[in-house]
Amino acid sequence: MEIPVIDMEKFDLREGSIPNLLQLSECLDEAFSKTGCARLINHGITTQQIENVYAGSSLFFNLPEELKNRYKHAGLEDSTVGYIGLGTERYGDKPDLHEAYLIRTAEDLPSKDLTAEDLQRKDLPGKNLADKDLVPGWRIATESLHSSLKILSSVILDALSLAIGKERDYLASLHRSEGDKKSFKLIRMGHYPPTNPDAAQTSIRFNEHCDFSTFTLLLQDNMGGLQGQDKDGNWFDLTPEPDSIILLAAQFIQFYSNEKYKALRHRVIIPEEEVKCRHSRYSIIYFVNADGQVPAWPSTATHLPQPPPNVHDHMMSVLVNPGLYCTYVRVSTMLSPKSSKNTIIIYL
Ligand SMILES: O=C(O)CCC(=O)C(=O)O
Ligand SMILES: [Fe+2]
């Protein structure tokens, strides 16, 4: 499968002119209609910015479990930030071999390192729990990457608005974020610990799923294993290419494009190559989500329940009660009887 490559430099988007945006919107339209994904190159984010975040991730994820658990994710409704330990999430039949650290980006990330007291506060805006002593430089690196990803995503939102036949600022007006305390706008730092080739028989690095976001920007190191599913159900590799970012179509744009674009199902498998599976894999995922109070699908979507829930409630229902929306988002099974109390099982 040929993954469409979009060279962001070609459009000279700094000028912000409509003709350039139109060209980008045509490329996005083609990529999302055909494959549900694209590879972005010359996107303005430097290798150094990305490497700095990976360096922090590597330091954090290699800490003893007990220390990482001091930063534990407190639950979905509470605060969508913090550490998610190995075995906490489960997105399908096989156990997922990943751990992650979520940072909420709807509000500005804090401009100072946080004290132990701050960390206990559940209402802290955009709290990024990585303090300077534990993981030097991680917070600053994440802030820098976040501001660049935000700029990139706002251009994509504008171009996608045109692609779905709307005014340029249509999607931006649904993705304002500021002060949205219920937002699921997140950066997810992922870590896939070293494993062995036999593990692939009983487990997977990340079970197949579609993202709930509008679209997702995905950065990965060179370990591989990320795959997308084509319209015939075949899996194809989303091979790592230095300095490129994978853009994935997700559910909100599927609904708001009136199903013209389909959210790409994807997964991360354990690489067959032994050196790769015995190595950690790191990724950075930027979920571009609409604001919490925005309808999860348009009122014109006749195949979906009306009136639509808002994005926040929709996400909560799907994540907390996976059976509820099965017909609409392919959430297929209720909690597995095998699940332990602390495991969130999410079938998409
Ligand atoms: O880590 C990856 O490459 C994929 C993770 C993913 O699909 C997700 O977090 O939704
Ligand atoms: Fe995903």
XYZ file of C-alpha atoms and ligand atoms in Angstrom:
359
model
C 0.000 0.000 0.000
C 1.365 3.364 -1.082
C 0.963 5.902 1.726
C 0.308 9.371 0.268
C 3.153 11.769 1.032
C 2.249 15.407 1.657
C 5.114 17.872 1.443
C 3.962 20.715 3.668
C 6.640 23.086 2.373
C 5.099 23.009 -1.084
C 2.136 25.078 -0.005
C 4.041 27.957 1.569
C 1.430 28.099 4.274
C 3.112 30.880 6.208
C 1.387 33.264 3.846
C -1.862 31.606 4.808
C -3.356 32.293 1.407
C -6.549 30.536 0.399
C -5.134 29.148 -2.907
C -2.313 27.407 -1.003
C -4.718 26.030 1.553
C -6.925 24.803 -1.263
C -4.021 22.822 -2.685
C -3.406 21.253 0.716
C -7.101 20.509 1.106
C -7.062 18.649 -2.224
C -4.119 16.528 -1.067
C -5.810 15.781 2.253
C -9.076 14.972 0.508
C -7.349 12.465 -1.735
C -5.324 10.913 1.091
C -8.263 10.607 3.483
C -10.629 9.294 0.784
C -8.195 6.658 -0.463
C -6.227 5.460 2.540
C -7.340 7.368 5.639
C -3.777 8.468 6.292
C -0.836 10.445 4.950
C 2.839 10.895 5.620
C 3.696 14.547 6.267
C 7.176 15.753 5.364
C 8.818 19.178 5.709
C 6.290 19.975 8.407
C 8.491 22.447 10.260
C 9.133 20.311 13.345
C 12.813 19.637 13.876
C 14.473 16.298 14.601
C 15.935 17.862 17.716
C 12.503 18.806 19.086
C 11.341 15.227 18.656
C 14.538 13.660 19.972
C 14.335 15.811 23.099
C 10.905 14.396 23.914
C 12.063 10.810 23.287
C 15.026 11.422 25.578
C 12.638 12.425 28.385
C 10.348 9.488 27.627
C 13.262 7.105 27.815
C 14.321 8.486 31.196
C 10.785 8.378 32.564
C 9.737 4.947 31.354
C 12.951 3.388 32.613
C 12.279 4.566 36.168
C 11.195 1.994 38.753
C 7.460 1.243 38.611
C 6.991 2.623 42.084
C 8.277 6.057 41.053
C 6.259 6.107 37.828
C 3.155 5.270 39.804
C 3.548 8.521 41.730
C 2.372 10.117 38.489
C -0.465 7.715 37.894
C -3.358 8.686 35.622
C -6.238 9.274 38.007
C -9.098 8.138 35.782
C -10.863 9.440 32.734
C -13.289 11.972 34.176
C -10.876 13.203 36.728
C -7.964 14.387 34.702
C -6.796 13.074 31.409
C -3.151 13.279 32.404
C -0.561 11.059 33.971
C 1.059 7.664 33.798
C -0.758 4.609 32.472
C 1.118 1.491 33.519
C 1.749 -1.660 31.561
C -1.415 -3.800 31.530
C -3.725 -0.932 32.565
C -5.369 -0.510 29.174
C -6.621 -3.272 26.994
C -7.954 -2.515 23.520
C -8.829 -6.006 22.342
C -8.543 -9.729 22.845
C -4.814 -9.867 23.383
C -3.103 -8.008 26.240
C -1.572 -4.708 25.065
C 2.138 -4.456 25.822
C 2.375 -0.708 26.277
C 2.643 1.987 28.869
C 2.050 5.675 28.283
C 2.100 9.129 29.749
C -0.757 11.480 28.887
C -0.542 15.245 28.887
C -3.630 17.334 28.440
C -3.015 20.163 26.009
C -6.338 21.995 25.979
C -5.001 24.593 28.324
C -1.518 25.966 28.406
C 0.989 23.611 29.901
C 2.302 24.995 33.199
C 5.141 27.474 32.902
C 6.921 26.212 36.011
C 7.999 22.894 37.385
C 5.435 21.536 39.747
C 5.766 20.898 43.444
C 4.674 17.696 45.128
C 1.628 19.603 46.411
C 0.690 20.761 42.934
C 0.735 17.184 41.802
C -2.020 16.276 44.263
C -4.347 18.947 42.855
C -6.819 17.476 40.457
C -7.912 20.835 39.024
C -4.477 21.961 37.995
C -4.698 23.366 34.471
C -2.885 21.181 31.994
C -0.797 19.654 34.737
C 2.253 18.011 33.312
C 3.529 15.839 36.059
C 7.043 15.383 34.809
C 9.000 17.404 37.340
C 12.472 18.613 36.667
C 14.359 16.429 39.114
C 12.765 13.244 37.968
C 12.920 13.843 34.222
C 15.122 16.798 33.363
C 14.018 18.671 30.259
C 10.977 16.538 29.469
C 8.427 19.242 30.238
C 10.227 21.908 28.218
C 10.737 19.526 25.302
C 7.066 18.609 25.352
C 5.988 22.250 25.434
C 8.154 23.049 22.466
C 6.849 20.103 20.468
C 3.288 20.890 21.489
C 3.432 24.469 20.200
C 4.737 23.267 16.838
C 2.164 20.469 16.585
C -0.564 22.984 17.418
C 0.457 25.226 14.507
C 0.616 22.253 12.152
C -2.765 20.967 13.269
C -4.471 24.344 12.838
C -3.351 24.467 9.194
C -4.693 20.935 8.704
C -7.989 21.890 10.353
C -8.367 24.872 7.977
C -7.568 22.769 4.922
C -9.934 20.008 6.053
C -12.721 22.573 6.499
C -12.344 23.469 2.822
C -12.108 19.794 1.901
C -15.515 19.104 3.454
C -17.005 22.107 1.658
C -17.114 24.501 4.611
C -15.657 27.916 5.371
C -11.983 27.912 6.260
C -12.547 28.529 9.992
C -15.371 26.002 10.372
C -13.398 23.234 12.102
C -11.180 25.701 13.979
C -14.325 27.111 15.588
C -15.085 23.616 16.945
C -11.510 23.155 18.220
C -10.886 26.282 20.261
C -9.636 24.455 23.361
C -8.930 27.451 25.586
C -10.499 26.933 28.959
C -12.083 23.659 27.885
C -11.718 21.765 31.130
C -13.431 18.723 29.682
C -11.177 18.422 26.706
C -9.568 15.238 25.507
C -6.904 17.102 23.569
C -3.893 15.090 24.499
C -0.325 14.278 23.809
C 0.379 10.659 24.563
C 3.949 9.559 25.020
C 4.006 5.847 24.314
C 6.505 3.220 25.349
C 6.539 -0.390 24.215
C 8.972 -2.319 26.414
C 11.403 -4.840 24.999
C 9.864 -8.245 24.526
C 10.641 -11.530 22.737
C 9.401 -12.875 19.394
C 7.220 -15.539 21.079
C 5.185 -12.843 22.837
C 3.478 -12.107 19.506
C 1.466 -15.327 19.839
C -0.318 -14.185 22.961
C -0.024 -10.398 23.017
C 0.331 -7.309 20.853
C 1.920 -3.913 21.389
C -1.371 -2.038 20.737
C -4.594 -3.789 19.674
C -6.399 -2.572 16.561
C -8.651 0.436 16.972
C -9.726 3.767 15.444
C -8.987 6.999 17.261
C -11.870 9.087 18.614
C -10.152 12.319 17.705
C -10.747 14.492 14.640
C -7.374 13.423 13.355
C -4.167 12.212 14.965
C -0.558 13.207 14.349
C 1.722 10.281 15.114
C 5.478 10.341 15.548
C 7.371 7.108 15.975
C 10.970 6.049 16.392
C 12.524 3.626 13.902
C 11.473 0.347 15.544
C 8.410 -0.200 13.351
C 5.328 -2.307 13.982
C 2.666 0.337 13.282
C 0.105 -0.875 10.752
C -3.063 0.476 9.148
C -5.949 -1.515 7.696
C -7.105 -1.037 4.113
C -10.705 -1.188 2.867
C -10.390 -4.940 2.182
C -9.279 -5.628 5.734
C -5.599 -6.173 4.863
C -2.913 -4.727 7.124
C -0.184 -2.545 5.658
C 2.944 -1.160 7.334
C 3.119 2.475 8.319
C 6.883 2.224 8.137
C 8.911 4.757 10.099
C 10.657 7.310 7.886
C 13.026 9.767 9.541
C 11.460 13.179 10.180
C 8.027 12.295 8.873
C 4.761 12.469 10.767
C 1.871 10.096 10.153
C -1.517 11.779 9.879
C -4.447 9.492 10.675
C -8.092 10.215 9.867
C -10.182 9.610 12.985
C -13.838 9.429 13.936
C -14.845 13.060 14.248
C -13.758 13.831 10.687
C -15.462 10.619 9.556
C -18.748 11.879 10.994
C -18.282 15.514 9.919
C -17.310 14.536 6.365
C -20.558 12.610 6.150
C -18.583 9.337 5.991
C -16.571 10.429 2.942
C -13.449 9.875 5.008
C -13.166 6.786 7.188
C -11.221 6.684 10.428
C -8.178 4.494 9.842
C -8.038 1.329 11.929
C -4.518 0.815 13.144
C -2.463 -1.291 15.552
C 1.111 -1.843 16.678
C 2.439 -5.363 16.296
C 5.505 -6.953 17.849
C 8.130 -6.822 15.065
C 9.245 -10.176 13.677
C 12.824 -8.989 13.578
C 14.317 -10.128 16.874
C 16.584 -7.102 17.433
C 13.570 -4.832 17.043
C 11.247 -6.676 19.361
C 13.975 -6.891 22.000
C 14.230 -3.109 21.849
C 11.992 -0.431 23.363
C 9.729 1.402 20.918
C 8.767 5.033 21.580
C 6.006 7.094 19.998
C 4.385 10.483 20.457
C 0.709 10.810 19.622
C -1.079 14.134 19.307
C -4.843 13.693 19.384
C -6.589 16.698 17.846
C -9.998 16.614 19.473
C -12.965 18.937 19.138
C -14.040 20.886 22.221
C -15.967 18.982 24.864
C -19.319 20.700 24.269
C -19.320 20.274 20.459
C -21.838 17.734 19.065
C -20.007 14.434 18.427
C -21.658 14.207 14.990
C -23.721 16.631 12.918
C -27.502 16.800 13.322
C -27.758 15.797 9.649
C -26.159 12.369 10.254
C -29.213 10.188 9.744
C -27.402 6.902 10.485
C -26.469 8.067 13.985
C -28.672 8.707 17.042
C -30.189 12.183 17.219
C -29.698 14.506 18.960
C -25.967 13.766 19.157
C -24.201 13.706 22.535
C -21.389 16.203 22.929
C -17.799 15.142 22.291
C -16.978 14.883 25.979
C -19.984 12.720 26.847
C -19.504 10.605 23.739
C -15.873 9.892 24.594
C -16.756 9.092 28.181
C -19.546 6.729 27.153
C -17.379 4.912 24.681
C -14.399 4.641 26.984
C -16.323 3.801 30.135
C -19.123 1.745 28.636
C -17.781 0.278 25.418
C -20.998 -1.577 24.518
C -23.123 1.535 24.194
C -22.138 2.781 20.769
C -21.288 -0.550 19.204
C -23.351 -0.063 16.085
C -21.879 3.302 15.356
C -18.216 3.062 16.149
C -17.602 -0.666 15.983
C -17.149 -0.917 19.714
C -17.938 -4.566 19.870
C -17.696 -6.232 23.245
C -18.469 -5.445 26.827
C -15.889 -5.805 29.557
C -14.217 -9.168 29.408
C -14.963 -11.361 32.422
C -11.247 -12.033 32.583
C -10.433 -8.403 33.215
C -9.016 -7.424 36.532
C -10.588 -4.476 38.319
C -7.800 -2.138 37.352
C -7.797 -2.976 33.700
C -9.688 -0.766 31.296
C -10.765 -2.932 28.384
C -11.707 -0.948 25.336
C -12.897 -2.673 22.183
C -13.105 -0.428 19.148
O 2.155 4.198 19.495
C 1.675 4.131 18.377
O 2.351 4.154 17.364
C 0.159 4.015 18.210
C -0.627 4.368 19.449
C -2.077 4.608 19.148
O -2.598 4.171 18.158
C -2.890 5.421 20.069
O -2.371 5.851 21.119
O -4.083 5.652 19.765
Fe -4.544 5.112 17.876
